PDB file of C-alpha atoms in Angstrom:
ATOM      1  CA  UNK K   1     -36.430 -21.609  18.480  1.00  0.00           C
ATOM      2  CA  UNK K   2     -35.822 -22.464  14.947  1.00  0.00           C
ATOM      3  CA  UNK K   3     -33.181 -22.869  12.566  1.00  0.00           C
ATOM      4  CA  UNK K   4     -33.243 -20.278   9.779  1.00  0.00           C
ATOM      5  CA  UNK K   5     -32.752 -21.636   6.539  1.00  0.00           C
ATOM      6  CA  UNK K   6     -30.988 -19.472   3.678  1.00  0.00           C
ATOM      7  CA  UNK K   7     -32.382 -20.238   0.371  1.00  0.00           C
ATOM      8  CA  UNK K   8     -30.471 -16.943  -1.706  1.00  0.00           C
ATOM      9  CA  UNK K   9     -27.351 -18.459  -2.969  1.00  0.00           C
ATOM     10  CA  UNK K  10     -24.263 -15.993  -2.530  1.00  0.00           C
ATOM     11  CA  UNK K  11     -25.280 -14.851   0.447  1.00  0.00           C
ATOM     12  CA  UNK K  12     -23.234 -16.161   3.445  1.00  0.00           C
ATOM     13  CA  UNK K  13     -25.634 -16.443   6.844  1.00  0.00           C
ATOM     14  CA  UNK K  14     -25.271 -13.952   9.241  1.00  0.00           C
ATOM     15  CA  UNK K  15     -24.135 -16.011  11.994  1.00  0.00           C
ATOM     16  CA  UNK K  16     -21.222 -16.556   9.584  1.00  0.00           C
ATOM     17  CA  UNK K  17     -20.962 -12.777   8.841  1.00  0.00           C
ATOM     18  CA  UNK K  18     -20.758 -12.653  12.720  1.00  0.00           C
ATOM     19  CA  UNK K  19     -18.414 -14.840  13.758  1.00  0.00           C
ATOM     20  CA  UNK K  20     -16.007 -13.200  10.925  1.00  0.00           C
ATOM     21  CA  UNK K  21     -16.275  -9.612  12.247  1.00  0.00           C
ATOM     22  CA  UNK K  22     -16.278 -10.708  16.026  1.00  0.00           C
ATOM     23  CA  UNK K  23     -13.029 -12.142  14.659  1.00  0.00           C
ATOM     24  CA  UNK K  24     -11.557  -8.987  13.334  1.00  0.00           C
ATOM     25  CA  UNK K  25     -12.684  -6.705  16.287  1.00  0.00           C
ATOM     26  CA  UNK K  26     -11.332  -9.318  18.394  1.00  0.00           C
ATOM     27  CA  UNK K  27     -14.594  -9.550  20.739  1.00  0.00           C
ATOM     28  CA  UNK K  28     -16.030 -12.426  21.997  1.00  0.00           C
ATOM     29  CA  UNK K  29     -19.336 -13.216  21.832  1.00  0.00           C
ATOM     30  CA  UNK K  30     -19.761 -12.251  25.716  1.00  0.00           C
ATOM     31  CA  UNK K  31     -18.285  -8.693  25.114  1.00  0.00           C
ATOM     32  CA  UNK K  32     -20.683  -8.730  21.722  1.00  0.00           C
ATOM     33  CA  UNK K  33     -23.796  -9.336  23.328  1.00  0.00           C
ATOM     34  CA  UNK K  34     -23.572  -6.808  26.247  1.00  0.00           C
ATOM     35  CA  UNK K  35     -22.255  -4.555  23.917  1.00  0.00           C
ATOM     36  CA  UNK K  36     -25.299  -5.319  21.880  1.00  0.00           C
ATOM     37  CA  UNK K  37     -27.789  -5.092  24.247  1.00  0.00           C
ATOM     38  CA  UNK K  38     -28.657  -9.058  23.991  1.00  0.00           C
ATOM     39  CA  UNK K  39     -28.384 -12.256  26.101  1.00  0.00           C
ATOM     40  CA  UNK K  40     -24.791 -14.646  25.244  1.00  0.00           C
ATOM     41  CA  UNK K  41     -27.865 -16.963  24.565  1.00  0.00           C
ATOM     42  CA  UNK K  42     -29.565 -15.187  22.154  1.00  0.00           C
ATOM     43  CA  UNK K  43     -26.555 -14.251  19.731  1.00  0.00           C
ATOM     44  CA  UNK K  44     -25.300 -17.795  19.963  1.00  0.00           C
ATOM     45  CA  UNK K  45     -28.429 -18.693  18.280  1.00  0.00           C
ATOM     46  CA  UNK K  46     -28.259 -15.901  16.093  1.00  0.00           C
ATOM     47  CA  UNK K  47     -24.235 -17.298  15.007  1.00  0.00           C
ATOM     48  CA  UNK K  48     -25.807 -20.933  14.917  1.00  0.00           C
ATOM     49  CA  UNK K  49     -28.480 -20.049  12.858  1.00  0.00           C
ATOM     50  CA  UNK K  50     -31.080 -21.441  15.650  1.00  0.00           C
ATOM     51  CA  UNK K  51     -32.609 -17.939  15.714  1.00  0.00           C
ATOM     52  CA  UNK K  52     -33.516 -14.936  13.370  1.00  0.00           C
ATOM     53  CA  UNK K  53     -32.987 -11.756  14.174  1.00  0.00           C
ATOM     54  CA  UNK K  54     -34.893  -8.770  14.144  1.00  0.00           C
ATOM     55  CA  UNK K  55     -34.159  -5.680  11.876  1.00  0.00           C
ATOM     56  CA  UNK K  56     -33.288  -3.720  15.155  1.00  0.00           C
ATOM     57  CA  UNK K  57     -30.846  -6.756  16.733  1.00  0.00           C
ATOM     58  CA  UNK K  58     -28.894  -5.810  13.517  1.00  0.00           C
ATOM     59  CA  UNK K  59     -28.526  -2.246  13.785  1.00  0.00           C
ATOM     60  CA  UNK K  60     -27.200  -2.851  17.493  1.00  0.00           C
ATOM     61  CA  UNK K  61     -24.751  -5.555  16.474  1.00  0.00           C
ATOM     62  CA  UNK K  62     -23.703  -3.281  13.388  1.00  0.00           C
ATOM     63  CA  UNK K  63     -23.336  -0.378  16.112  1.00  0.00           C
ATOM     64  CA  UNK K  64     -21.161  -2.573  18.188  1.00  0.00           C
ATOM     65  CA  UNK K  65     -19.430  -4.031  15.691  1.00  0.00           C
ATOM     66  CA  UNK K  66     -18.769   0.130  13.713  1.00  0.00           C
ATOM     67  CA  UNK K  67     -19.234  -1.852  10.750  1.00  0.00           C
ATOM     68  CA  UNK K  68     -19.111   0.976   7.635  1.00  0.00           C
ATOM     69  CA  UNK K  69     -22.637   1.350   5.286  1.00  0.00           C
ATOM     70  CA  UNK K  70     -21.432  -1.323   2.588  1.00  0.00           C
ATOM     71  CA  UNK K  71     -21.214  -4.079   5.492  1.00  0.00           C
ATOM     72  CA  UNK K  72     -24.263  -2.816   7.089  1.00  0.00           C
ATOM     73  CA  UNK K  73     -25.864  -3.394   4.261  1.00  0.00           C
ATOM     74  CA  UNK K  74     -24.250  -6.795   3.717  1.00  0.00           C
ATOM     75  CA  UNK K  75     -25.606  -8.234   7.080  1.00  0.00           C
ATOM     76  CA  UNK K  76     -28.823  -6.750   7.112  1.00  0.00           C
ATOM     77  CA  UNK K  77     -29.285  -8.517   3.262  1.00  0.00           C
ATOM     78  CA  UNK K  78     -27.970 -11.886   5.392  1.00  0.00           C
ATOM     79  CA  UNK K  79     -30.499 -11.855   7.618  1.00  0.00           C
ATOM     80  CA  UNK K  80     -33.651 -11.411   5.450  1.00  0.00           C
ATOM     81  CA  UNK K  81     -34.159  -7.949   5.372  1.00  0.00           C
ATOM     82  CA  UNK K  82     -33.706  -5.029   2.534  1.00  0.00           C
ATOM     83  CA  UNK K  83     -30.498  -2.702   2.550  1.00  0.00           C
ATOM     84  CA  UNK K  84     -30.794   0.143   4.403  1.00  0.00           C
ATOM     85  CA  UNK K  85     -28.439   2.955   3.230  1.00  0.00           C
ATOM     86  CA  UNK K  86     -28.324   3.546  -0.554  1.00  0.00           C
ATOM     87  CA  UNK K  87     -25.741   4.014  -2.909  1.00  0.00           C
ATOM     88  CA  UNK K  88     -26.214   6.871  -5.121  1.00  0.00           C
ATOM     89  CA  UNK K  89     -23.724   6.804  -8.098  1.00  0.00           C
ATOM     90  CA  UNK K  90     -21.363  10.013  -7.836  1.00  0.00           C
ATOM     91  CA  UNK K  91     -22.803  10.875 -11.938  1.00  0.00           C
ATOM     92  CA  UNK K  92     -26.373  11.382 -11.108  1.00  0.00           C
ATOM     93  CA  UNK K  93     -28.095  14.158 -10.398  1.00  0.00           C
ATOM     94  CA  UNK K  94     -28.630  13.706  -6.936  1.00  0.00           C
ATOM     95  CA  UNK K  95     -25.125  14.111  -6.523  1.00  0.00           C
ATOM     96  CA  UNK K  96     -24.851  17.037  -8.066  1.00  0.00           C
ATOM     97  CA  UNK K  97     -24.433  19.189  -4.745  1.00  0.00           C
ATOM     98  CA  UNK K  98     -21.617  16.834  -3.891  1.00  0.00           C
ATOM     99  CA  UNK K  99     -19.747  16.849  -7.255  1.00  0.00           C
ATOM    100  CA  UNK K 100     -19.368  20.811  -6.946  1.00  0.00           C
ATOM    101  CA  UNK K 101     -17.904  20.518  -3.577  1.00  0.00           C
ATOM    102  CA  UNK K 102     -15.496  17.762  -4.185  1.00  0.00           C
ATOM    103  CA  UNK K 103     -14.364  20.250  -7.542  1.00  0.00           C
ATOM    104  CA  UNK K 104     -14.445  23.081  -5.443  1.00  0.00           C
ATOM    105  CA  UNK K 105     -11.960  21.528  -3.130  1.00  0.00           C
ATOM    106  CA  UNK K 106      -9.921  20.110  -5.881  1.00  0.00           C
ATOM    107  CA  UNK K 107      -9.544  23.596  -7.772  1.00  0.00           C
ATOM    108  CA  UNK K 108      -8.860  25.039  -4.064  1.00  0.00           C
ATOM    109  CA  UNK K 109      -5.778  22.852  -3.972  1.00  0.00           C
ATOM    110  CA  UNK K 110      -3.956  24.447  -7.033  1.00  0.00           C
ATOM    111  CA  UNK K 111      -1.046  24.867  -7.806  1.00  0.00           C
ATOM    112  CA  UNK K 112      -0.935  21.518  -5.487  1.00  0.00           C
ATOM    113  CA  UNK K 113      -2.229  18.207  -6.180  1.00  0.00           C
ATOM    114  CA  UNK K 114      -4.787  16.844  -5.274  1.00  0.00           C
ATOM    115  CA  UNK K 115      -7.017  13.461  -5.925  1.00  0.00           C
ATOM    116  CA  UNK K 116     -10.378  11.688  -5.308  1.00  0.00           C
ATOM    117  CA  UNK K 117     -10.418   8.367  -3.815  1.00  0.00           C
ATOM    118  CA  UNK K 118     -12.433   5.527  -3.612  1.00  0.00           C
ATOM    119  CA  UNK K 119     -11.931   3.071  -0.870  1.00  0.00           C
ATOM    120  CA  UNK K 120     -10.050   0.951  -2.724  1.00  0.00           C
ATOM    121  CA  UNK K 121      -7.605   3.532  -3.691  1.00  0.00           C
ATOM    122  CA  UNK K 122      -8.924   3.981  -7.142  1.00  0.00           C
ATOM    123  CA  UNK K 123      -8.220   8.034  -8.589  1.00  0.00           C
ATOM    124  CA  UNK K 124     -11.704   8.862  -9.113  1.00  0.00           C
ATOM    125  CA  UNK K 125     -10.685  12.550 -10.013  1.00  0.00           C
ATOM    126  CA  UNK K 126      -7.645  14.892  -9.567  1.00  0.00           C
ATOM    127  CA  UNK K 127      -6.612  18.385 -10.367  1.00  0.00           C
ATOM    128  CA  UNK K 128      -4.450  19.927 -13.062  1.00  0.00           C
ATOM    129  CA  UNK K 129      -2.046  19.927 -10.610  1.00  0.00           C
ATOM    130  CA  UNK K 130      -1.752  16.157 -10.287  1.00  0.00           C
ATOM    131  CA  UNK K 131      -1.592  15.788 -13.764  1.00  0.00           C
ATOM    132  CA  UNK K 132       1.802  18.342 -14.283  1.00  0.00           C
ATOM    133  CA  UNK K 133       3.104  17.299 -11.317  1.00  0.00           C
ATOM    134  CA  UNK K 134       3.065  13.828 -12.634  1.00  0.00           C
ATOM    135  CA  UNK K 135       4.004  14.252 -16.279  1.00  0.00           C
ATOM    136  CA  UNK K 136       7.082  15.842 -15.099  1.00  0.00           C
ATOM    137  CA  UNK K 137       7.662  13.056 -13.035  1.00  0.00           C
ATOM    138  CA  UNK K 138       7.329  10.574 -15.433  1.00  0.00           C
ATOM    139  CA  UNK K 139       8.569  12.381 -18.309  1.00  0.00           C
ATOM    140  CA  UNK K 140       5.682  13.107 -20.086  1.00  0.00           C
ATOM    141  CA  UNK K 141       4.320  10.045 -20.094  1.00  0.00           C
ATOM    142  CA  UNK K 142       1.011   9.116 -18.650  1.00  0.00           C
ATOM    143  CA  UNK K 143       0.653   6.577 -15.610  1.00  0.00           C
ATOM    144  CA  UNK K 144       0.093   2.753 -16.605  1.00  0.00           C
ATOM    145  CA  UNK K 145      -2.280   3.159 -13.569  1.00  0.00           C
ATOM    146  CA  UNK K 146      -5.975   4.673 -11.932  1.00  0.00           C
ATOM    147  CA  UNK K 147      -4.682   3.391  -8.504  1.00  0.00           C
ATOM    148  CA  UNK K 148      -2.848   5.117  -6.162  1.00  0.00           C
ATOM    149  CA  UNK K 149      -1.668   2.098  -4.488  1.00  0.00           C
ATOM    150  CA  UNK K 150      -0.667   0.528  -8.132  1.00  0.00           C
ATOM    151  CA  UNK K 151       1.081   3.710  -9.188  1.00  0.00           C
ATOM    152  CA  UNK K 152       3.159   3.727  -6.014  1.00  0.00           C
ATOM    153  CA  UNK K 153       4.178   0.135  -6.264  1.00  0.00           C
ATOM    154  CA  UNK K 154       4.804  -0.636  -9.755  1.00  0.00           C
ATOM    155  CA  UNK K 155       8.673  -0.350 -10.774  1.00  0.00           C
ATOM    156  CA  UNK K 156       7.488   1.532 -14.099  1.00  0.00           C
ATOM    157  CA  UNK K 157       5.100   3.934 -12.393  1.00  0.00           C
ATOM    158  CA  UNK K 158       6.032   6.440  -9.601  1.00  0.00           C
ATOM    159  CA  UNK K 159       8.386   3.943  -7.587  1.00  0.00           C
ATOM    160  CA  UNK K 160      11.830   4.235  -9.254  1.00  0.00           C
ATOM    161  CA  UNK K 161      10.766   8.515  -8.515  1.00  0.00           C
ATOM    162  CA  UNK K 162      10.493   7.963  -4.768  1.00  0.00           C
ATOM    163  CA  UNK K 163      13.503   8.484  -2.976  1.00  0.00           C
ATOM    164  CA  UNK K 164      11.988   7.490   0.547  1.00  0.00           C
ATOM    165  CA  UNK K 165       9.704   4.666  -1.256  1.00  0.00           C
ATOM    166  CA  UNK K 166      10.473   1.877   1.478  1.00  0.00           C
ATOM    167  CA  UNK K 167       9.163   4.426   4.343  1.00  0.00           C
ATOM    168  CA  UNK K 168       5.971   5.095   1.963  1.00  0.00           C
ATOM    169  CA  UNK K 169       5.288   1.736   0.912  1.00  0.00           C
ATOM    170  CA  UNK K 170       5.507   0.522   4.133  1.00  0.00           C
ATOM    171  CA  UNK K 171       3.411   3.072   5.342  1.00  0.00           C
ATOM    172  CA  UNK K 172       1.084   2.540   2.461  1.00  0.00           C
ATOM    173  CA  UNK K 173       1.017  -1.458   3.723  1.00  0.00           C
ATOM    174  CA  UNK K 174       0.569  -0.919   6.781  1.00  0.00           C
ATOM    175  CA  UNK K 175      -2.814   1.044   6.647  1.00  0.00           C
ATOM    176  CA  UNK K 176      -3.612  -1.634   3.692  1.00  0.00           C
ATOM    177  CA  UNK K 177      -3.353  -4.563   5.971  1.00  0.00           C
ATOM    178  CA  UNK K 178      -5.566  -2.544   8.755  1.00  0.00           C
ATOM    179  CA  UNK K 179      -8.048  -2.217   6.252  1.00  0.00           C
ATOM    180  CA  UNK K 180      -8.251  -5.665   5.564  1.00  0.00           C
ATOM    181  CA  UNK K 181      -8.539  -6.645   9.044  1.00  0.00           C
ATOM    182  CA  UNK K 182     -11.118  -3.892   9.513  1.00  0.00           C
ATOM    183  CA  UNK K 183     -13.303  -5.090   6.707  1.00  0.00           C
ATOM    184  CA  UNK K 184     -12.903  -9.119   6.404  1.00  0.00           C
ATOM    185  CA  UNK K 185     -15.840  -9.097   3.620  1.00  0.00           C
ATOM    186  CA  UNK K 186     -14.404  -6.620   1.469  1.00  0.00           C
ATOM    187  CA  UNK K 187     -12.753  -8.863  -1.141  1.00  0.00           C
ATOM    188  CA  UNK K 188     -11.602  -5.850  -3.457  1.00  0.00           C
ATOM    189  CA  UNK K 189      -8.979  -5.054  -0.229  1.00  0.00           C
ATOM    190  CA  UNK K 190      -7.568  -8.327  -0.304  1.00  0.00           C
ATOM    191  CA  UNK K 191      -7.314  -8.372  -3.544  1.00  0.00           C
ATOM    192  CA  UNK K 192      -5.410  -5.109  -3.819  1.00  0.00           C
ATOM    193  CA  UNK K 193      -2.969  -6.145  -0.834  1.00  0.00           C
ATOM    194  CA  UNK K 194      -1.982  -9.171  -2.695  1.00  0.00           C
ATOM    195  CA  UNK K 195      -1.529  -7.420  -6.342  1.00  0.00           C
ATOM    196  CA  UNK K 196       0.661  -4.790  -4.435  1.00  0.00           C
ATOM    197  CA  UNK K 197       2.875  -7.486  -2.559  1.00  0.00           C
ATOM    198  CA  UNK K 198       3.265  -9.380  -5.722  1.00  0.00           C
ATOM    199  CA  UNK K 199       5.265  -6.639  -7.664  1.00  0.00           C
ATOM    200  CA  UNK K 200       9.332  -7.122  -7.635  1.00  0.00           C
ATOM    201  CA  UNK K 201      11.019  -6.513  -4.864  1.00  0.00           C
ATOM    202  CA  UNK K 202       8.457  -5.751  -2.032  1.00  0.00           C
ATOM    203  CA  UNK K 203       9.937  -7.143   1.661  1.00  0.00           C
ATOM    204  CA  UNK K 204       9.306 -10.221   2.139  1.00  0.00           C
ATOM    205  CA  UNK K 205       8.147  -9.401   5.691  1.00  0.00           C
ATOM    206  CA  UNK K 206       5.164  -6.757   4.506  1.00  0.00           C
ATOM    207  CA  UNK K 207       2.884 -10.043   3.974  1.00  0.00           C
ATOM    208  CA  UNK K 208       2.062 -10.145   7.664  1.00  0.00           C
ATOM    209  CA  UNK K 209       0.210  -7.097   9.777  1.00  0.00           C
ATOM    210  CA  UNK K 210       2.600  -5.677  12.119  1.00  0.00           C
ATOM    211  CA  UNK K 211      -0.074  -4.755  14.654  1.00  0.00           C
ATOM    212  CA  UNK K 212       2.798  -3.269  16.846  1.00  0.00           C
ATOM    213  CA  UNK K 213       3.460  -0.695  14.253  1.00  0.00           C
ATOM    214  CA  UNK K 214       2.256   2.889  15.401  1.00  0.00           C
ATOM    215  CA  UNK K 215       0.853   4.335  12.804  1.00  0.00           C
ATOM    216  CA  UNK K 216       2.981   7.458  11.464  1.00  0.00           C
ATOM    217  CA  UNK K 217       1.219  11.174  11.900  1.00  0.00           C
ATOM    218  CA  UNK K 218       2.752  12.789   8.643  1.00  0.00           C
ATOM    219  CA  UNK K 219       4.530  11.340   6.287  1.00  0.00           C
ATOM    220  CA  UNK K 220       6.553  13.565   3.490  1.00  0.00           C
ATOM    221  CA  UNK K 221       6.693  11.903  -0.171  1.00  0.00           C
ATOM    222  CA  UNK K 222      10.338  12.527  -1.522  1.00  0.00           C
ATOM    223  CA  UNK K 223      10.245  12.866  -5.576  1.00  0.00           C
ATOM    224  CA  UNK K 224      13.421  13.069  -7.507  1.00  0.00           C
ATOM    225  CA  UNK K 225      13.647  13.489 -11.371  1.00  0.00           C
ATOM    226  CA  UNK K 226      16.657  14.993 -13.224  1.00  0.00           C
ATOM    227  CA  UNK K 227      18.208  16.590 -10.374  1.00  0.00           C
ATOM    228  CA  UNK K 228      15.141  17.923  -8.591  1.00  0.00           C
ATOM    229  CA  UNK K 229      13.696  17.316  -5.606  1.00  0.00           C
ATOM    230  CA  UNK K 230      10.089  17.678  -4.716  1.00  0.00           C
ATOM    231  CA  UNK K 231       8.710  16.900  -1.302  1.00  0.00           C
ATOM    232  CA  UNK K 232       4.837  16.559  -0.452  1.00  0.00           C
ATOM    233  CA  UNK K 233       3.471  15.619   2.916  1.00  0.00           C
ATOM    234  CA  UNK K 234      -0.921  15.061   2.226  1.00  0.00           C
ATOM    235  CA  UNK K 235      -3.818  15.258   4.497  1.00  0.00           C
ATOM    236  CA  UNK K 236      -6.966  12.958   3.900  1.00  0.00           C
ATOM    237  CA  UNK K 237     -11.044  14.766   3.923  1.00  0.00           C
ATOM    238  CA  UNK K 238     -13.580  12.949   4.255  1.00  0.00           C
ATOM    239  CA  UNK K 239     -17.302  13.572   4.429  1.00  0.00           C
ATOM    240  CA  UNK K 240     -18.686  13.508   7.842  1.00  0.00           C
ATOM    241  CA  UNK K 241     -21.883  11.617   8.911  1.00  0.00           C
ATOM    242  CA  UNK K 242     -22.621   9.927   5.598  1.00  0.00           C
ATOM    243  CA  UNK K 243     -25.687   8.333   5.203  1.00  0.00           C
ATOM    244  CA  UNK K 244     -24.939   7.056   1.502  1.00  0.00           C
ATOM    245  CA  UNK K 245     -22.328   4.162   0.844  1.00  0.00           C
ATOM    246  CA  UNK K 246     -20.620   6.520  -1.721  1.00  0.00           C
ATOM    247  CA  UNK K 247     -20.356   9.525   0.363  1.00  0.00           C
ATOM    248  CA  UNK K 248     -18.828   7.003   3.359  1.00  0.00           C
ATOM    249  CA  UNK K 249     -16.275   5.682   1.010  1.00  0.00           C
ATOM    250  CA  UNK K 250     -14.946   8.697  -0.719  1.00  0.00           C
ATOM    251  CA  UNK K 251     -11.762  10.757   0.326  1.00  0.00           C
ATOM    252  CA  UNK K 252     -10.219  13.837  -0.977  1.00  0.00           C
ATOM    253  CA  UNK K 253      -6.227  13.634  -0.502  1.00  0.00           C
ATOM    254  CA  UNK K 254      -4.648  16.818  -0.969  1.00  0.00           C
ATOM    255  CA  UNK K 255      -0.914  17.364  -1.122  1.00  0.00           C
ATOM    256  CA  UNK K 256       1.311  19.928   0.011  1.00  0.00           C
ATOM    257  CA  UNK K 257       4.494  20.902  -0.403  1.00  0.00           C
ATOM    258  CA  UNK K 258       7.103  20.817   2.393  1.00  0.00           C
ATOM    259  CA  UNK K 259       9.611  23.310   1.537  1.00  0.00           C
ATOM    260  CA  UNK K 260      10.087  26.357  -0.323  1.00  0.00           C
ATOM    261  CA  UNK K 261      11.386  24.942  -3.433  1.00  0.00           C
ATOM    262  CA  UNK K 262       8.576  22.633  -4.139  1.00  0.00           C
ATOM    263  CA  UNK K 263       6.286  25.014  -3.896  1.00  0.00           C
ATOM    264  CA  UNK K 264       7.434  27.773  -6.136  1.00  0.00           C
ATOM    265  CA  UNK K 265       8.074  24.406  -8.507  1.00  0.00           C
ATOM    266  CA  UNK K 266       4.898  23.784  -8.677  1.00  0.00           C
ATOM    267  CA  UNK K 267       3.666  27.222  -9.287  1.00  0.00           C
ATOM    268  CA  UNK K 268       6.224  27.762 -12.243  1.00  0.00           C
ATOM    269  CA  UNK K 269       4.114  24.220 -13.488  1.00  0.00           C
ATOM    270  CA  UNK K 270       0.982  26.447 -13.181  1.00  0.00           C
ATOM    271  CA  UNK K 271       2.371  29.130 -14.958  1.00  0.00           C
ATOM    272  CA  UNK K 272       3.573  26.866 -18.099  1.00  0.00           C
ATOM    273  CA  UNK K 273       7.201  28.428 -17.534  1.00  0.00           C
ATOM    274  CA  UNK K 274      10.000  25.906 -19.118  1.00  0.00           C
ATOM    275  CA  UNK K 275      11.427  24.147 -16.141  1.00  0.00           C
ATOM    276  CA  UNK K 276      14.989  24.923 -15.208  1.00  0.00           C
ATOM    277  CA  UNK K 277      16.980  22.108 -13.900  1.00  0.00           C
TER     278      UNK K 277
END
């Protein structure tokens, strides 16, 4: 055996990669390595940096591990070797097939909101809907925000519009913090959990993961503006079997209304009628 030496600066070695996603799937490096397919031995030297591994070592310990594309990626760049799933802008042509389907879906929604995600909550796209729906909301004016998460949290966005916000937020938090601890590497999700906990007035006790929380099946966003209520609950689409970083971290979240009232609300918004309070 011998120790691998990483000249590429920026890139952290895999055994540290390793030891930092063992952490967050809480496996040991027993449970790892049979998982894996490899002797305890072997991946010790592999976490040491005694050993290299081969290209196929990391697909299994990616397997074992369900890392996503982008942390795939990551490792296999750790350990010498060249990416292995691309990541295809969502502008150029090649995306082209995907672009209509994500519009056809978003014009399917209407009159309803609906928006493109990113995975770190960024509004890559969203209907006409989303945009009356949202002016009326805020009066008119437009969102200080591209971020869902941002645009829930921040007092001069949506918040002071949510009547249920503490239930949402917290909802919102709790699925943040999982993604942190599913992802470790990704430092854009740590970054966005601490930019949300820093606005005014966020609980005090959001800053640690309540991994005893069951997560909630459907959750219905309560809007109030001048006298109206509008109620939403959403459902998440995402594209199966990606084999393209983009394609793995997009989501469509569409929105639908829970009663009556909402709905024929938001169909007077389609049809431009003045709005009656």
């Amino acid at each position: 055996m011998h120790t691998v030496e990483r000249r590429v600066t920026g890139i952290a070695p895999i055994g540290a990669l390793l030891r930092e996603w063992r952490a967050s799937r809480r496996l040991s490096q027993l449970s790892l390595a049979l998982d894996a397919g490899v002797s305890t031995r072997h991946l010790s030297f592999v976490e040491t940096g005694k050993a290299q591994p081969s290209r196929e070592l990391v697909d299994k310990l990616a397997d074992a591990l369900a890392m996503p594309l982008r942390e795939r990626n990551a490792l296999l760049v750790a350990a010498g070797y060249a990416p292995k799933y691309p990541e295809t802008a969502l502008a150029t042509p090649m995306m082209a097939q995907v672009r209509r389907a994500i519009d056809s879906i978003l014009a399917q929604q209407e009159p309803y909101p609906a928006f493109l995600l990113n995975r770190h909550w960024d509004v890559l796209a969203a209907n006409a809907a989303a945009a009356r729906v949202s002016a009326f909301v805020l009066d008119g004016r437009t969102s200080p925000h591209s971020n869902m998460l941002h645009n829930i949290f921040d007092p001069a966005d949506l918040r002071s519009k949510i009547v249920n916000w503490e239930e949402i937020a917290g909802d919102l938090m709790r699925h943040l913090h999982s993604e942190v601890a599913a992802t470790p590497t990704d430092a854009g999700v740590r970054d966005l959990l601490e930019q949300t906990l820093a606005y005014p007035d966020v609980p005090q006790h959001w800053r640690n993961r309540d991994v005893a929380a069951a997560p909630t099946p459907l959750l219905t966003t309560h809007f109030r503006h001048n006298g109206r209520d509008l109620r939403f609950f959403s459902t998440i689409t995402a594209f199966g079997t990606p084999r393209d970083v983009t394609l793995e971290e997009l989501r469509i979240e569409c929105a639908f209304p829970e009663d009556e009232a909402t709905a024929e609300f938001c169909r007077q918004l389609a049809r431009g009628d003045a709005v009656q309070d």
